[in-house]
Coordinates of C-alpha atoms in Angstrom, one line a residue:
M1 CA -8.5 19.2 -3.5
A2 CA -12.1 18.7 -4.4
A3 CA -14.1 16.5 -2.1
Q4 CA -14.2 12.8 -3.1
T5 CA -17.5 10.9 -2.8
P6 CA -17.4 7.4 -1.3
Q7 CA -19.1 4.7 -3.3
A8 CA -22.8 4.4 -2.4
G9 CA -22.7 1.0 -0.6
I10 CA -20.0 1.8 2.0
I11 CA -21.4 4.1 4.6
P12 CA -25.2 3.3 4.9
E13 CA -26.5 0.4 7.0
P14 CA -26.9 -2.5 4.6
N15 CA -30.3 -3.8 3.5
Q16 CA -31.7 -7.3 3.6
H17 CA -29.9 -8.9 0.8
A18 CA -26.2 -8.8 -0.4
L19 CA -24.4 -10.5 -3.3
F20 CA -20.6 -10.8 -3.3
L21 CA -19.0 -11.5 -6.6
V22 CA -15.2 -12.1 -6.5
T23 CA -13.7 -12.2 -9.9
K24 CA -10.4 -12.8 -11.7
V25 CA -9.5 -10.8 -14.8
N26 CA -8.2 -12.9 -17.6
N27 CA -5.1 -11.5 -19.5
P28 CA -5.3 -8.2 -17.6
T29 CA -3.0 -6.2 -19.9
A30 CA -5.0 -7.0 -23.0
T31 CA -8.5 -6.6 -21.4
R32 CA -7.6 -3.6 -19.3
E33 CA -9.5 -1.0 -21.4
T34 CA -12.6 -3.2 -21.7
V35 CA -12.7 -3.9 -18.0
A36 CA -12.0 -0.3 -17.1
G37 CA -14.9 0.9 -19.3
V38 CA -17.3 -1.6 -17.8
V39 CA -16.5 -0.9 -14.2
A40 CA -16.5 2.9 -14.7
G41 CA -20.1 2.5 -16.0
I42 CA -21.3 0.5 -13.0
P43 CA -23.0 3.5 -11.2
E44 CA -25.1 4.1 -14.4
L45 CA -26.0 0.5 -14.6
V46 CA -27.0 0.4 -11.0
T47 CA -29.4 3.4 -11.7
A48 CA -30.9 1.6 -14.7
V49 CA -31.5 -1.8 -12.9
G50 CA -32.5 -0.1 -9.6
G51 CA -35.1 1.9 -11.6
H52 CA -37.4 -1.2 -11.5
D53 CA -37.9 -0.4 -7.8
T54 CA -36.2 2.7 -6.4
E55 CA -37.4 1.9 -2.9
A56 CA -35.3 -1.3 -3.0
A57 CA -32.2 1.0 -2.7
L58 CA -29.9 -1.1 -5.0
V59 CA -26.2 -0.2 -4.7
C60 CA -22.9 -1.7 -5.8
T61 CA -19.4 -1.0 -4.5
V62 CA -16.6 -2.0 -6.9
S63 CA -13.2 -2.8 -5.4
F64 CA -9.9 -3.9 -6.9
G65 CA -7.2 -6.3 -5.8
S66 CA -3.6 -5.1 -5.4
G67 CA -2.2 -6.6 -8.6
F68 CA -5.0 -5.5 -10.9
W69 CA -5.1 -2.0 -9.5
D70 CA -1.5 -1.6 -10.7
V71 CA -2.7 -2.6 -14.2
L72 CA -5.6 -0.1 -14.1
S73 CA -3.6 2.7 -12.5
P74 CA 0.1 2.2 -13.1
G75 CA 2.2 4.4 -10.9
R76 CA -0.7 5.7 -8.9
R77 CA -1.3 3.5 -5.9
P78 CA -2.9 3.8 -2.4
K79 CA -0.2 3.7 0.3
G80 CA -1.9 0.9 2.3
L81 CA -2.9 -1.5 -0.5
R82 CA -1.3 -4.9 -0.4
P83 CA -2.3 -8.5 -1.0
F84 CA -3.6 -10.4 1.9
T85 CA -1.0 -12.7 3.6
A86 CA -2.2 -16.1 4.6
I87 CA -1.9 -17.3 8.2
D88 CA -1.1 -21.0 8.6
L89 CA -0.9 -22.3 12.1
P90 CA -1.5 -25.8 13.5
G91 CA -5.3 -26.1 13.5
K92 CA -5.9 -22.5 12.6
T93 CA -5.6 -21.2 9.1
A94 CA -6.7 -18.2 7.0
P95 CA -6.0 -18.8 3.3
S96 CA -5.2 -16.1 0.8
T97 CA -7.3 -16.7 -2.3
G98 CA -7.1 -13.3 -3.9
G99 CA -9.3 -11.7 -6.5
D100 CA -9.0 -8.9 -9.0
I101 CA -12.4 -7.2 -8.8
L102 CA -15.0 -7.5 -6.0
F103 CA -18.6 -6.4 -6.7
H104 CA -20.5 -5.9 -3.4
L105 CA -24.2 -5.6 -4.2
I106 CA -26.9 -4.6 -1.6
S107 CA -30.6 -4.0 -1.8
K108 CA -34.0 -4.9 -0.3
R109 CA -34.6 -7.4 -3.2
L110 CA -32.6 -10.5 -4.0
D111 CA -33.9 -10.4 -7.6
L112 CA -32.4 -7.0 -8.3
N113 CA -29.1 -8.0 -6.9
F114 CA -29.2 -11.1 -9.2
E115 CA -30.2 -9.0 -12.2
L116 CA -27.4 -6.5 -11.7
A117 CA -24.8 -9.2 -11.2
K118 CA -26.0 -11.0 -14.3
Q119 CA -25.7 -7.7 -16.4
I120 CA -22.2 -7.0 -15.0
Q121 CA -21.1 -10.5 -15.9
S122 CA -22.6 -10.2 -19.4
R123 CA -20.8 -6.9 -20.0
L124 CA -17.5 -8.3 -18.9
G125 CA -17.9 -11.6 -20.7
E126 CA -14.8 -13.7 -21.1
A127 CA -12.7 -10.9 -19.6
I128 CA -13.4 -12.3 -16.2
D129 CA -13.9 -15.6 -14.4
V130 CA -15.9 -15.8 -11.2
L131 CA -13.9 -17.1 -8.3
D132 CA -16.7 -16.9 -5.7
E133 CA -20.3 -15.9 -5.8
V134 CA -22.1 -15.6 -2.4
H135 CA -25.7 -14.6 -1.8
G136 CA -26.1 -13.2 1.7
F137 CA -29.3 -12.6 3.6
R138 CA -30.4 -11.0 6.8
Y139 CA -31.1 -13.8 9.3
L140 CA -33.8 -13.2 11.9
D141 CA -33.0 -10.0 13.8
S142 CA -29.6 -9.4 12.2
R143 CA -28.0 -12.6 13.7
D144 CA -25.2 -14.8 12.5
L145 CA -26.3 -18.4 11.8
T146 CA -24.7 -19.2 15.2
G147 CA -27.7 -17.4 16.7
F148 CA -25.8 -14.4 18.0
I149 CA -26.4 -10.8 16.9
D150 CA -23.7 -9.8 14.4
G151 CA -22.0 -6.4 14.2
T152 CA -22.8 -5.1 17.7
E153 CA -19.5 -3.3 17.8
N154 CA -20.0 -1.5 14.5
P155 CA -19.7 2.3 14.5
S156 CA -23.1 4.1 14.3
G157 CA -24.1 7.2 12.4
D158 CA -22.8 8.3 9.0
E159 CA -20.1 10.6 10.4
E160 CA -18.5 7.9 12.6
R161 CA -18.8 5.2 10.0
A162 CA -17.1 7.5 7.5
E163 CA -14.3 8.3 9.9
V164 CA -13.6 4.6 10.4
A165 CA -14.0 3.4 6.8
L166 CA -12.7 6.2 4.5
I167 CA -9.2 7.2 3.6
G168 CA -8.6 10.8 4.5
N169 CA -5.7 13.3 4.8
E170 CA -3.2 10.4 5.5
D171 CA -3.3 9.7 1.7
P172 CA -5.1 12.7 0.1
D173 CA -4.8 11.4 -3.5
F174 CA -7.1 8.5 -2.5
A175 CA -9.4 10.3 -0.1
G176 CA -12.9 9.0 -0.2
G177 CA -11.7 5.5 -1.0
S178 CA -11.6 2.6 1.4
Y179 CA -9.7 -0.6 1.9
V180 CA -11.7 -3.9 1.9
F181 CA -11.0 -7.1 3.7
T182 CA -13.0 -10.2 2.9
Q183 CA -13.2 -13.8 4.2
R184 CA -15.8 -16.5 3.7
Y185 CA -16.3 -18.7 6.7
V186 CA -17.9 -22.1 6.8
H187 CA -19.5 -22.9 10.2
N188 CA -19.3 -26.3 11.9
F189 CA -23.0 -26.5 13.0
P190 CA -23.0 -30.0 14.5
K191 CA -20.1 -29.0 16.8
W192 CA -21.7 -25.7 17.6
Q193 CA -25.1 -27.1 18.3
A194 CA -23.7 -29.7 20.6
T195 CA -22.0 -27.0 22.7
P196 CA -24.0 -25.7 25.8
Q197 CA -25.2 -22.2 25.6
D198 CA -23.1 -20.9 28.4
E199 CA -20.0 -22.2 26.5
Q200 CA -21.2 -20.5 23.3
E201 CA -21.6 -17.3 25.2
G202 CA -18.1 -17.7 26.6
A203 CA -16.7 -18.2 23.0
V204 CA -18.5 -15.0 21.8
G205 CA -18.3 -12.9 24.9
R206 CA -21.9 -11.9 24.8
R207 CA -25.3 -13.2 26.0
K208 CA -27.1 -15.0 23.2
L209 CA -30.5 -13.6 23.7
D210 CA -29.8 -9.8 23.8
S211 CA -26.1 -9.5 22.8
E212 CA -25.3 -7.9 26.2
E213 CA -21.5 -8.1 26.7
L214 CA -20.4 -10.4 29.5
S215 CA -18.8 -8.8 32.5
D216 CA -15.1 -8.7 32.8
E217 CA -15.3 -11.1 35.7
V218 CA -17.0 -13.7 33.5
K219 CA -15.8 -13.0 30.0
P220 CA -12.8 -15.2 29.0
P221 CA -9.7 -13.6 27.4
T222 CA -10.3 -16.1 24.6
A223 CA -13.8 -14.8 23.8
H224 CA -14.3 -13.3 20.3
I225 CA -14.8 -9.8 21.5
S226 CA -11.8 -10.0 23.9
R227 CA -9.7 -10.8 20.8
V228 CA -11.0 -8.2 18.3
V229 CA -11.6 -5.3 20.6
I230 CA -8.1 -3.7 20.6
E231 CA -7.1 -0.4 22.2
E232 CA -4.0 1.5 21.2
N233 CA -3.0 4.9 22.8
G234 CA -6.3 4.9 24.7
E235 CA -8.5 4.5 21.5
E236 CA -10.3 1.5 20.2
L237 CA -9.3 0.3 16.7
E238 CA -12.5 0.2 14.6
I239 CA -13.6 -1.2 11.3
L240 CA -16.9 -1.0 9.4
R241 CA -18.4 -4.5 9.0
H242 CA -20.9 -5.4 6.3
S243 CA -20.9 -9.1 6.9
F244 CA -23.8 -11.4 5.9
P245 CA -24.9 -15.0 6.6
Y246 CA -25.1 -17.1 3.5
G247 CA -25.5 -20.7 2.5
T248 CA -27.6 -23.8 2.0
T249 CA -28.8 -26.5 4.3
S250 CA -25.6 -28.5 3.5
E251 CA -23.0 -25.7 3.8
A252 CA -23.4 -22.3 5.4
G253 CA -21.6 -19.6 7.3
L254 CA -20.6 -16.0 7.2
F255 CA -19.2 -13.8 4.4
F256 CA -17.1 -11.4 6.4
I257 CA -16.4 -8.0 4.8
A258 CA -15.0 -4.9 6.4
Y259 CA -14.2 -1.5 5.1
T260 CA -11.3 0.4 6.7
K261 CA -8.9 3.2 6.2
D262 CA -6.1 1.0 7.5
L263 CA -5.6 -2.7 6.7
D264 CA -3.2 -3.0 9.6
I265 CA -6.3 -2.9 11.9
T266 CA -7.9 -6.0 10.3
D267 CA -4.6 -7.8 10.2
K268 CA -4.1 -7.2 14.0
M269 CA -7.6 -8.5 14.7
L270 CA -7.2 -11.6 12.6
R271 CA -3.8 -12.4 14.1
R272 CA -5.3 -12.2 17.6
M273 CA -8.2 -14.3 16.5
L274 CA -6.0 -17.1 15.2
G275 CA -3.4 -17.1 17.9
A276 CA -0.7 -15.4 15.8
S277 CA -0.2 -12.3 18.0
G278 CA 2.4 -13.8 20.3
D279 CA 0.3 -14.0 23.6
G280 CA -0.5 -17.7 23.3
L281 CA -4.2 -17.2 23.1
H282 CA -6.7 -17.6 20.2
D283 CA -10.4 -16.7 19.7
H284 CA -12.4 -19.8 20.7
L285 CA -15.1 -18.9 18.3
M286 CA -12.6 -20.0 15.6
D287 CA -12.9 -23.6 17.0
Y288 CA -16.4 -23.7 15.3
T289 CA -15.7 -22.1 12.0
Q290 CA -13.1 -22.1 9.2
A291 CA -12.1 -19.4 6.7
V292 CA -12.0 -20.8 3.2
S293 CA -11.1 -17.5 1.4
G294 CA -9.3 -14.2 2.1
A295 CA -8.4 -11.1 0.1
H296 CA -7.7 -7.4 0.3
F297 CA -9.2 -4.9 -2.1
F298 CA -9.3 -1.1 -2.7
A299 CA -12.6 0.7 -3.3
P300 CA -11.8 4.0 -5.0
S301 CA -14.0 7.1 -4.6
L302 CA -16.9 7.4 -7.0
E303 CA -15.1 10.0 -9.0
M304 CA -11.9 7.9 -9.3
L305 CA -14.0 4.8 -10.3
Q306 CA -15.8 6.7 -13.1
A307 CA -12.5 8.2 -14.3
L308 CA -11.1 4.8 -15.0
G309 CA -13.1 4.6 -18.2
K310 CA -11.6 7.8 -19.6

């Protein structure tokens, strides 16, 4: 089988600005051909818009929800693609809000992201409705708005990042593609800011200043990294995070997005975070933030994306 190229935004380290556009396709059966033609042409559109400033490195990854993928590609489905299942526990919830197409735009310039998103919406017209539009930004030295450095556990180097994110021989028909898990979180800043720094560090499992991991003697089993760092058969389960802070002075948080070759990994992490894994513990960072969206998508290889329009 010929090598399959991952979409351009998955493997590289992200730039300063991201735009996440979660959309619903109206009357999918009737609009299928129109939508397929537009999404297949996204790489060309990125080149055209990005030509205003090639150093801004504009990219866009296009991903599809489980239901709409079946409309686009009936009978040809990635083995691991499935809708996200909501988690609803007393005081801890992760809603499933879905979406048919996710456009993940990244560049060094907010205006180029905006221009590309505007042109995508114009081409799709009434075929889609926007469910969520989130403009993410790099905050200080790659910190979350809680003040802690985000993504410290991310794999480094293109080879390792590809190994974690991309489907391979386990599903060769979809090699070069990736599964995507998204959640938008709204932080409770008054509660967080009223919490002493040592308690914040205990909730995260790292020192705030330099992101140094707390020692095993000090780090609580309820710390964020205690819950999401999972080992199975002697190997750590990894995902490739592309999360960004977002918001206004009245509401802000984190748009969490991860690319993975196996959605079971993100499911296990989330269940441990929310206290649904059966050990009676939950991630204490979740006491300060709330997920308000959640969805699974599939990002096909570049070749498969472009073939949708044929």
